[in-house]
Amino acid sequence: MTLAVTASLLLAGCGAGATGNDSDAPLGFMSADAREEATAGGADGDLTDAAPDAADDGGDALTRQAGVRHMVVTGTLDIEVGDPREAVRHTVNIVEMAGGLVQEREEHVGRDGEGSARVVVRLPVQDAEATLDRLEELGTVVDRTTSGEDVTDALLDLEARTRALEISIGRLEGLLERSGTVSEIVEAERVLTARQSDLEAMTARRAHLADQAALATFTVHLWSAAEDAEPAPAGFTGGVVRGWDALVATLGGLALTFGVLLPWVLFLGALGGLVLLAVRGLRRRQAATALPVASTSPAPSGPPAPGAGATP
């Protein structure tokens, strides 16, 4: 019964300190005798020893990081360049030389010489500004923004919660090695599984936040505008040039229209020829069938000639 008492009190104390919510500590299935034993037994000593350990570990961590501020830095950099593809290659080289990495990379090639690229880079926070200054040399800077969020308190809170959960899990694992009733062991294992799941989620969250604070994230947009066309000459020469361009454009449009319609004309012509041949063949058959009928029919009889049939 000491196992149930100690586990229940430990879970109620450490669980509330670690997660800050109701975690269903296994007190409901305990008998009145077990509760009396909890007040008189040695479980209080275990809890008394556990609390200072958790406080010391958390306090040491807070003391070690008291003078360090953790910032999540993000920003954008928009640059107009001559050749976006070449600028992307230079961007990758500059970022890698600074100890950063390229997280995303997109390139688009448009018409009339237009092109654009988007590169998401991760840079060490201490070298971010110097690296951005080098990237600005690739072209004409249109816009540059930088923002930061202080996540020091969030990181320290996650660290303290993680340590408290680790202590709670360690004591639960030790208590499960002792003897106890089946119901007590099952309930303790259920709570242990929940604690381990909370610890994994909290550890992953802390690692993600630490990664965001260690490397700044910047989105670099690179693009090139289409080259401006040379202005057309004015006066008579300009009129001739514009007229010639209009004629060429019209002929090109007619050629395009003819090219589009040519396959349809050939197809419809072939189909019309087949229909014409079929109609002619049908008419010939009808004419050949009508001729024998006309030759075998008797000649029509006319009125008798005068004097025919008279005897001399």
XYZ file of C-alpha atoms in Angstrom:
312
model
C 0.000 0.000 0.000
C 2.988 2.282 0.531
C 3.547 2.108 -3.249
C 0.107 3.507 -3.996
C 0.436 6.263 -1.427
C 3.861 7.392 -2.558
C 2.974 7.257 -6.268
C -0.251 9.156 -5.757
C 1.313 11.951 -3.751
C 4.288 12.181 -6.076
C 2.073 12.429 -9.148
C -0.182 14.989 -7.528
C 2.776 17.184 -6.550
C 5.166 16.857 -9.457
C 2.429 16.585 -12.078
C 0.822 19.852 -11.044
C 4.185 21.604 -10.992
C 5.252 20.224 -14.352
C 2.193 20.683 -16.498
C 0.074 23.174 -14.632
C -3.189 21.278 -15.280
C -5.349 18.521 -13.763
C -3.752 15.153 -14.511
C -5.985 12.680 -12.633
C -3.529 11.501 -9.993
C -4.468 7.966 -8.885
C -6.077 8.834 -5.534
C -9.609 7.705 -6.338
C -8.994 3.992 -6.054
C -7.132 4.230 -2.705
C -8.842 2.978 0.420
C -9.263 4.898 3.688
C -6.485 2.831 5.289
C -4.159 3.855 2.472
C -4.912 7.525 3.014
C -4.249 7.142 6.736
C -0.966 5.439 5.936
C -0.102 8.338 3.615
C -0.326 10.770 6.500
C 1.728 8.598 8.827
C 4.076 6.752 6.516
C 7.326 7.680 4.904
C 5.838 9.070 1.714
C 6.065 12.623 3.001
C 9.777 12.218 3.287
C 10.037 11.206 -0.336
C 8.061 14.220 -1.461
C 10.082 16.528 0.756
C 13.276 15.243 -0.806
C 11.898 15.459 -4.346
C 10.747 19.065 -4.171
C 14.150 20.581 -3.339
C 15.773 18.505 -6.081
C 13.396 19.870 -8.692
C 13.753 23.396 -7.365
C 17.551 23.161 -7.315
C 17.722 21.837 -10.887
C 15.344 24.486 -12.173
C 17.044 27.216 -10.169
C 20.483 26.274 -11.478
C 19.198 26.418 -15.051
C 17.600 29.814 -14.483
C 20.780 31.100 -12.842
C 22.968 29.889 -15.697
C 20.819 31.627 -18.308
C 19.837 34.697 -16.310
C 22.111 37.014 -18.312
C 21.357 35.533 -21.751
C 18.445 36.760 -23.870
C 17.113 34.493 -26.610
C 15.543 36.221 -29.620
C 13.673 34.778 -32.601
C 14.761 37.060 -35.462
C 12.908 37.159 -38.800
C 12.907 39.545 -41.738
C 12.753 40.141 -45.481
C 15.139 41.521 -48.091
C 13.922 42.672 -51.530
C 16.587 43.292 -54.175
C 16.303 44.196 -57.856
C 19.065 42.431 -59.791
C 20.131 41.987 -63.385
C 20.013 38.176 -63.485
C 17.969 36.450 -60.756
C 19.523 33.031 -61.395
C 23.041 34.344 -61.010
C 21.972 36.298 -57.937
C 20.546 33.126 -56.372
C 23.870 31.342 -56.802
C 25.710 34.227 -55.144
C 23.128 34.268 -52.341
C 23.667 30.584 -51.608
C 27.443 31.040 -51.527
C 27.256 34.038 -49.177
C 24.875 32.263 -46.802
C 26.948 29.080 -46.662
C 30.159 31.030 -46.070
C 28.462 32.724 -43.102
C 27.603 29.343 -41.562
C 23.940 29.468 -42.546
C 21.767 27.288 -44.725
C 19.157 27.604 -47.469
C 15.762 26.365 -46.299
C 13.683 27.080 -49.431
C 14.506 28.091 -52.992
C 12.218 29.063 -55.887
C 13.073 30.460 -59.325
C 10.727 31.794 -62.021
C 11.562 32.907 -65.558
C 9.059 35.198 -67.280
C 8.709 36.724 -70.714
C 10.522 39.761 -72.061
C 13.532 39.100 -69.872
C 11.610 39.236 -66.607
C 12.546 36.794 -63.844
C 12.264 36.363 -60.094
C 13.502 34.151 -57.291
C 12.631 33.542 -53.656
C 15.168 32.175 -51.182
C 14.494 31.480 -47.485
C 17.779 31.452 -45.568
C 18.729 30.644 -41.962
C 21.599 32.685 -40.571
C 23.439 32.663 -37.240
C 21.936 35.482 -35.202
C 25.283 37.085 -34.401
C 26.253 37.239 -38.109
C 22.843 38.031 -39.602
C 23.296 41.779 -40.106
C 26.739 41.429 -41.675
C 25.459 38.737 -44.039
C 22.504 40.888 -45.096
C 24.900 43.742 -45.840
C 26.810 41.455 -48.206
C 23.585 40.344 -49.886
C 22.649 43.981 -50.528
C 25.665 44.256 -52.841
C 23.963 41.924 -55.350
C 21.737 44.706 -56.684
C 19.472 47.593 -55.765
C 17.807 47.194 -52.372
C 14.105 48.005 -52.503
C 13.102 46.977 -48.991
C 14.665 45.459 -45.890
C 12.837 44.557 -42.679
C 13.925 42.879 -39.455
C 11.867 41.931 -36.400
C 12.642 40.057 -33.202
C 10.706 38.304 -30.453
C 12.146 37.649 -27.006
C 11.534 33.985 -26.096
C 13.845 33.792 -23.093
C 11.044 33.353 -20.569
C 9.351 30.724 -22.720
C 12.573 28.720 -23.034
C 13.304 28.863 -19.308
C 9.741 27.862 -18.480
C 9.944 24.894 -20.848
C 13.272 23.871 -19.343
C 11.871 23.957 -15.800
C 8.798 21.978 -16.813
C 10.942 19.437 -18.627
C 13.167 18.887 -15.595
C 10.146 18.481 -13.305
C 8.645 15.901 -15.646
C 11.937 14.009 -15.824
C 12.085 13.830 -12.009
C 8.467 12.690 -11.820
C 9.028 9.990 -14.431
C 12.201 8.783 -12.736
C 10.470 8.357 -9.382
C 7.480 6.634 -10.972
C 9.745 4.150 -12.701
C 11.454 3.425 -9.376
C 8.141 2.930 -7.581
C 6.851 0.565 -10.262
C 9.711 -1.806 -9.494
C 8.261 -2.450 -6.029
C 5.410 -4.771 -5.286
C 1.763 -3.627 -5.253
C -1.726 -4.600 -6.266
C -2.624 -4.982 -9.922
C -4.969 -1.987 -9.917
C -2.308 0.253 -8.380
C 0.311 -0.821 -10.916
C -2.080 -0.343 -13.851
C -3.059 3.135 -12.672
C 0.555 4.135 -12.081
C 1.548 2.883 -15.539
C -1.257 4.903 -17.081
C -0.047 8.072 -15.411
C 3.564 7.245 -16.314
C 2.600 6.898 -19.981
C 0.851 10.267 -19.880
C 3.900 11.882 -18.262
C 6.224 10.427 -20.900
C 3.979 11.724 -23.683
C 3.949 15.194 -22.119
C 7.730 15.092 -21.794
C 8.220 14.181 -25.466
C 5.907 16.967 -26.634
C 7.547 19.515 -24.357
C 11.051 18.456 -25.395
C 10.160 18.801 -29.084
C 8.643 22.226 -28.495
C 11.693 23.393 -26.575
C 14.054 22.107 -29.290
C 12.065 23.884 -32.016
C 12.043 27.152 -30.097
C 15.768 26.871 -29.392
C 16.445 26.282 -33.103
C 14.407 29.341 -34.056
C 16.385 31.402 -31.558
C 19.756 30.062 -32.712
C 19.260 30.834 -36.423
C 17.524 33.905 -37.818
C 15.110 33.374 -40.713
C 15.107 35.778 -43.669
C 13.153 35.662 -46.927
C 15.129 37.114 -49.841
C 13.224 38.206 -52.969
C 15.258 38.718 -56.145
C 13.792 39.962 -59.405
C 14.710 41.692 -62.655
C 12.461 44.091 -64.587
C 11.989 43.869 -68.351
C 14.324 46.045 -70.406
C 12.691 49.222 -71.675
C 12.179 49.264 -75.445
C 13.906 51.974 -77.471
C 11.513 54.818 -78.351
C 10.334 54.904 -81.961
C 11.630 57.775 -84.102
C 9.313 60.725 -84.661
C 8.218 62.465 -87.867
C 8.011 60.896 -91.320
C 10.528 58.184 -90.469
C 8.587 57.244 -87.361
C 5.384 56.998 -89.389
C 7.066 54.720 -91.917
C 8.443 52.536 -89.132
C 5.073 52.275 -87.405
C 3.332 51.557 -90.721
C 5.845 48.861 -91.559
C 5.459 47.325 -88.119
C 1.678 47.358 -88.547
C 1.970 45.688 -91.963
C 4.289 43.014 -90.594
C 1.970 42.446 -87.658
C -1.046 42.163 -89.981
C 0.716 39.724 -92.292
C 1.840 37.754 -89.283
C -1.732 37.630 -88.013
C -3.012 36.483 -91.397
C -0.317 33.832 -91.603
C -1.211 32.657 -88.136
C -4.906 32.522 -89.051
C -4.137 30.614 -92.250
C -1.961 28.189 -90.347
C -4.737 27.589 -87.824
C -7.407 27.095 -90.521
C -5.304 25.011 -92.932
C -5.736 21.677 -91.107
C -9.494 22.238 -90.917
C -9.677 23.145 -94.625
C -7.804 19.985 -95.596
C -9.967 17.846 -93.342
C -13.248 19.353 -94.566
C -12.068 19.168 -98.208
C -11.249 15.473 -97.885
C -14.569 14.832 -96.171
C -16.448 16.768 -98.888
C -14.658 14.789 -101.624
C -15.713 11.512 -100.049
C -19.321 12.685 -99.821
C -19.268 13.816 -103.480
C -17.888 10.469 -104.646
C -20.542 8.631 -102.669
C -23.349 10.743 -104.184
C -22.053 10.232 -107.728
C -21.793 6.477 -107.226
C -25.354 6.349 -105.924
C -26.664 8.278 -108.923
C -24.860 5.963 -111.354
C -26.396 2.924 -109.710
C -29.846 4.446 -109.933
C -29.352 5.262 -113.643
C -28.059 1.752 -114.447
C -31.085 0.199 -112.743
C -33.574 2.398 -114.644
C -32.258 1.580 -118.201
C -33.224 -2.184 -118.361
C -36.696 -1.417 -117.110
C -37.241 1.090 -119.897
C -36.041 -1.329 -122.667
C -38.346 -4.213 -121.708
C -41.614 -2.227 -121.485
C -43.992 -2.476 -124.667
C -44.288 0.465 -127.030
C -47.499 2.412 -126.651
C -50.172 1.657 -129.334
C -51.590 4.569 -131.370
C -54.861 4.901 -133.291
C -55.138 2.702 -136.454
C -54.052 4.227 -139.723
C -56.741 5.189 -142.186
C -57.716 2.315 -144.415
C -55.983 -0.220 -142.241
C -57.948 -3.483 -142.079
C -60.163 -2.700 -145.129
C -60.322 -5.397 -147.666
C -59.653 -4.392 -151.273
